[in-house]
Amino acid sequence: MPACLPVILRRCHACASGRFRASGKFRVNAHHKLLDVWLLARCTVCGETTKLTVLERTNVRSVRPELLDLLHHDDPGLTAELLRDPAVRRRNRIALDWDNAWRLDTGAPDRPEDEAVEVSVRNPARIPVRPVRLIAEGFGLSRTEVERLLTEGNLVSVVRLSGKLSGDFTFTLKR
């Protein structure tokens, strides 16, 4: 499950920090029949605001009315979708830090300790996650403990769980 929006990696012109948080707000500016749209983000250190270009000098008639309505109402889902858009990231020369942006919902916490659990992780946004970190946070274990379970064969998956994955995966945890 998404826990929050990712941190935007971009240099702040005021304090030289390199991290911004998306505010979830859009600025729409009309020039007769042309629109400019920006996503606003704040520096995590000094609070300075930066604008990430979403649309630039776009004819009003070429923008879907539903999209325009979402922009005017600062839709949080649209913010997340635009941050995942490679064209927006390339145009604004930004990268994203997805650490701590996702969490693993493991269901009922009162599960017996000796029971094997099969978990299927769906990642519809294709965002890179570290499975070891996700499993550790989801089951309340340390990452060292998860690594130990991997080496002992008590954490099994058909995909390699060390490193980063951006697709769906399944694993079985035996305690």
Tab-separated table of C-alpha atoms in Angstrom:
chain	number	residue	atom	x	y	z
A	1	MET	CA	0.000	0.000	0.000
A	2	PRO	CA	1.262	3.512	-0.647
A	3	ALA	CA	2.210	5.263	2.583
A	4	CYS	CA	3.026	8.696	1.140
A	5	LEU	CA	4.233	10.437	-1.986
A	6	PRO	CA	7.916	9.993	-2.854
A	7	VAL	CA	10.553	12.606	-2.105
A	8	ILE	CA	11.500	14.652	-5.153
A	9	LEU	CA	15.248	14.844	-5.686
A	10	ARG	CA	16.106	18.278	-7.061
A	11	ARG	CA	18.504	21.023	-5.939
A	12	CYS	CA	16.900	23.893	-3.966
A	13	HIS	CA	18.037	27.291	-5.192
A	14	ALA	CA	17.603	28.874	-1.745
A	15	CYS	CA	19.441	26.481	0.588
A	16	ALA	CA	21.162	23.939	-1.721
A	17	SER	CA	19.168	21.051	-0.229
A	18	GLY	CA	18.302	18.297	-2.662
A	19	ARG	CA	14.917	17.110	-1.381
A	20	PHE	CA	11.368	18.351	-1.990
A	21	ARG	CA	7.924	17.101	-0.958
A	22	ALA	CA	5.006	17.459	-3.366
A	23	SER	CA	2.346	19.654	-1.771
A	24	GLY	CA	-0.443	18.097	-3.818
A	25	LYS	CA	-1.463	21.513	-5.095
A	26	PHE	CA	-1.502	22.657	-8.704
A	27	ARG	CA	-1.182	26.133	-10.163
A	28	VAL	CA	-3.159	26.647	-13.356
A	29	ASN	CA	-2.444	29.819	-15.303
A	30	ALA	CA	-4.423	30.810	-18.405
A	31	HIS	CA	-3.087	33.013	-21.204
A	32	HIS	CA	-6.163	33.556	-23.399
A	33	LYS	CA	-6.483	30.136	-25.078
A	34	LEU	CA	-3.264	28.672	-23.660
A	35	LEU	CA	-2.707	26.973	-20.298
A	36	ASP	CA	0.325	26.499	-18.095
A	37	VAL	CA	0.047	23.981	-15.251
A	38	TRP	CA	2.571	23.392	-12.463
A	39	LEU	CA	2.712	20.980	-9.537
A	40	LEU	CA	3.955	22.767	-6.430
A	41	ALA	CA	6.595	21.212	-4.161
A	42	ARG	CA	8.267	22.459	-0.966
A	43	CYS	CA	11.888	22.091	0.091
A	44	THR	CA	12.177	19.785	3.106
A	45	VAL	CA	14.806	22.047	4.723
A	46	CYS	CA	13.840	25.688	4.108
A	47	GLY	CA	10.243	25.383	2.860
A	48	GLU	CA	10.932	27.208	-0.404
A	49	THR	CA	8.355	26.399	-3.109
A	50	THR	CA	9.300	25.153	-6.566
A	51	LYS	CA	7.079	24.578	-9.588
A	52	LEU	CA	7.244	21.369	-11.599
A	53	THR	CA	5.925	21.902	-15.129
A	54	VAL	CA	3.012	19.636	-16.045
A	55	LEU	CA	1.626	21.463	-19.102
A	56	GLU	CA	3.260	24.333	-20.930
A	57	ARG	CA	1.450	26.660	-23.366
A	58	THR	CA	-1.173	24.019	-24.124
A	59	ASN	CA	-4.341	24.892	-25.989
A	60	VAL	CA	-7.344	24.800	-23.624
A	61	ARG	CA	-9.388	22.706	-26.059
A	62	SER	CA	-6.745	19.953	-26.077
A	63	VAL	CA	-7.037	19.423	-22.295
A	64	ARG	CA	-9.756	16.971	-21.274
A	65	PRO	CA	-12.404	18.657	-19.082
A	66	GLU	CA	-12.056	15.861	-16.477
A	67	LEU	CA	-8.313	16.530	-16.197
A	68	LEU	CA	-8.884	20.253	-15.882
A	69	ASP	CA	-11.411	19.615	-13.105
A	70	LEU	CA	-8.908	17.393	-11.239
A	71	LEU	CA	-6.247	20.101	-11.571
A	72	HIS	CA	-8.567	22.786	-10.216
A	73	HIS	CA	-9.505	20.575	-7.230
A	74	ASP	CA	-5.890	19.552	-6.392
A	75	ASP	CA	-6.564	15.830	-6.738
A	76	PRO	CA	-4.011	13.774	-4.727
A	77	GLY	CA	-4.345	10.771	-7.063
A	78	LEU	CA	-3.400	12.960	-10.000
A	79	THR	CA	-0.335	14.177	-8.082
A	80	ALA	CA	0.862	10.592	-7.618
A	81	GLU	CA	0.131	9.738	-11.252
A	82	LEU	CA	2.041	12.758	-12.559
A	83	LEU	CA	5.059	12.013	-10.360
A	84	ARG	CA	5.213	8.519	-11.893
A	85	ASP	CA	5.028	9.943	-15.434
A	86	PRO	CA	8.491	9.689	-17.051
A	87	ALA	CA	7.781	12.687	-19.327
A	88	VAL	CA	7.105	14.951	-16.328
A	89	ARG	CA	10.245	13.713	-14.554
A	90	ARG	CA	12.373	14.213	-17.671
A	91	ARG	CA	10.956	17.684	-18.428
A	92	ASN	CA	11.688	18.879	-14.884
A	93	ARG	CA	14.992	17.000	-14.503
A	94	ILE	CA	13.944	15.333	-11.268
A	95	ALA	CA	14.388	11.917	-9.733
A	96	LEU	CA	12.238	10.297	-7.050
A	97	ASP	CA	13.219	8.663	-3.774
A	98	TRP	CA	10.679	5.926	-3.023
A	99	ASP	CA	12.204	4.888	0.337
A	100	ASN	CA	9.479	4.589	2.992
A	101	ALA	CA	6.780	5.455	0.429
A	102	TRP	CA	5.258	1.957	0.545
A	103	ARG	CA	4.293	-0.430	3.311
A	104	LEU	CA	3.336	-4.086	3.357
A	105	ASP	CA	-0.124	-4.804	4.767
A	106	THR	CA	0.142	-8.369	6.100
A	107	GLY	CA	-3.440	-8.749	7.275
A	108	ALA	CA	-4.275	-10.073	10.728
A	109	PRO	CA	-1.505	-9.378	13.288
A	110	ASP	CA	-2.608	-12.208	15.637
A	111	ARG	CA	-1.277	-15.010	13.414
A	112	PRO	CA	0.467	-17.949	15.175
A	113	GLU	CA	4.274	-17.747	15.115
A	114	ASP	CA	4.826	-21.263	13.721
A	115	GLU	CA	2.438	-20.888	10.771
A	116	ALA	CA	3.763	-20.516	7.208
A	117	VAL	CA	2.434	-17.438	5.459
A	118	GLU	CA	2.209	-16.944	1.711
A	119	VAL	CA	2.086	-13.291	0.667
A	120	SER	CA	1.417	-11.903	-2.786
A	121	VAL	CA	2.629	-8.349	-3.350
A	122	ARG	CA	0.916	-6.400	-6.113
A	123	ASN	CA	2.698	-3.320	-7.387
A	124	PRO	CA	0.370	-1.743	-9.977
A	125	ALA	CA	2.443	1.438	-10.256
A	126	ARG	CA	5.664	-0.464	-11.103
A	127	ILE	CA	7.570	1.504	-8.505
A	128	PRO	CA	10.911	0.062	-7.347
A	129	VAL	CA	10.742	-1.371	-3.822
A	130	ARG	CA	13.238	-3.268	-1.692
A	131	PRO	CA	11.464	-6.524	-0.769
A	132	VAL	CA	13.709	-7.175	2.263
A	133	ARG	CA	12.857	-3.762	3.747
A	134	LEU	CA	9.164	-4.171	2.906
A	135	ILE	CA	8.997	-7.622	4.541
A	136	ALA	CA	10.878	-6.402	7.618
A	137	GLU	CA	8.491	-3.479	8.138
A	138	GLY	CA	5.389	-5.532	7.314
A	139	PHE	CA	6.168	-8.329	9.774
A	140	GLY	CA	7.863	-6.218	12.449
A	141	LEU	CA	11.293	-7.822	11.939
A	142	SER	CA	14.735	-6.315	11.538
A	143	ARG	CA	16.319	-6.431	8.093
A	144	THR	CA	19.082	-8.621	9.533
A	145	GLU	CA	16.432	-11.083	10.705
A	146	VAL	CA	14.857	-11.132	7.223
A	147	GLU	CA	18.296	-11.706	5.653
A	148	ARG	CA	18.862	-14.592	8.105
A	149	LEU	CA	15.469	-16.106	7.166
A	150	LEU	CA	16.478	-15.865	3.504
A	151	THR	CA	19.792	-17.655	4.002
A	152	GLU	CA	18.195	-20.368	6.173
A	153	GLY	CA	15.535	-21.027	3.538
A	154	ASN	CA	12.624	-19.899	5.718
A	155	LEU	CA	11.809	-17.039	3.346
A	156	VAL	CA	11.252	-18.450	-0.135
A	157	SER	CA	10.358	-16.808	-3.444
A	158	VAL	CA	10.758	-17.558	-7.131
A	159	VAL	CA	12.273	-14.080	-7.619
A	160	ARG	CA	15.406	-12.761	-5.956
A	161	LEU	CA	14.312	-10.746	-2.895
A	162	SER	CA	17.598	-8.903	-2.378
A	163	GLY	CA	17.947	-5.705	-4.387
A	164	LYS	CA	15.007	-3.824	-5.901
A	165	LEU	CA	11.881	-5.096	-7.640
A	166	SER	CA	9.315	-3.072	-9.534
A	167	GLY	CA	6.851	-5.805	-10.416
A	168	ASP	CA	4.537	-8.160	-8.561
A	169	PHE	CA	6.062	-10.963	-6.517
A	170	THR	CA	5.059	-13.712	-4.099
A	171	PHE	CA	6.942	-15.120	-1.140
A	172	THR	CA	6.418	-17.674	1.608
A	173	LEU	CA	7.563	-16.979	5.156
A	174	LYS	CA	8.084	-19.963	7.487
A	175	ARG	CA	8.819	-19.170	11.098
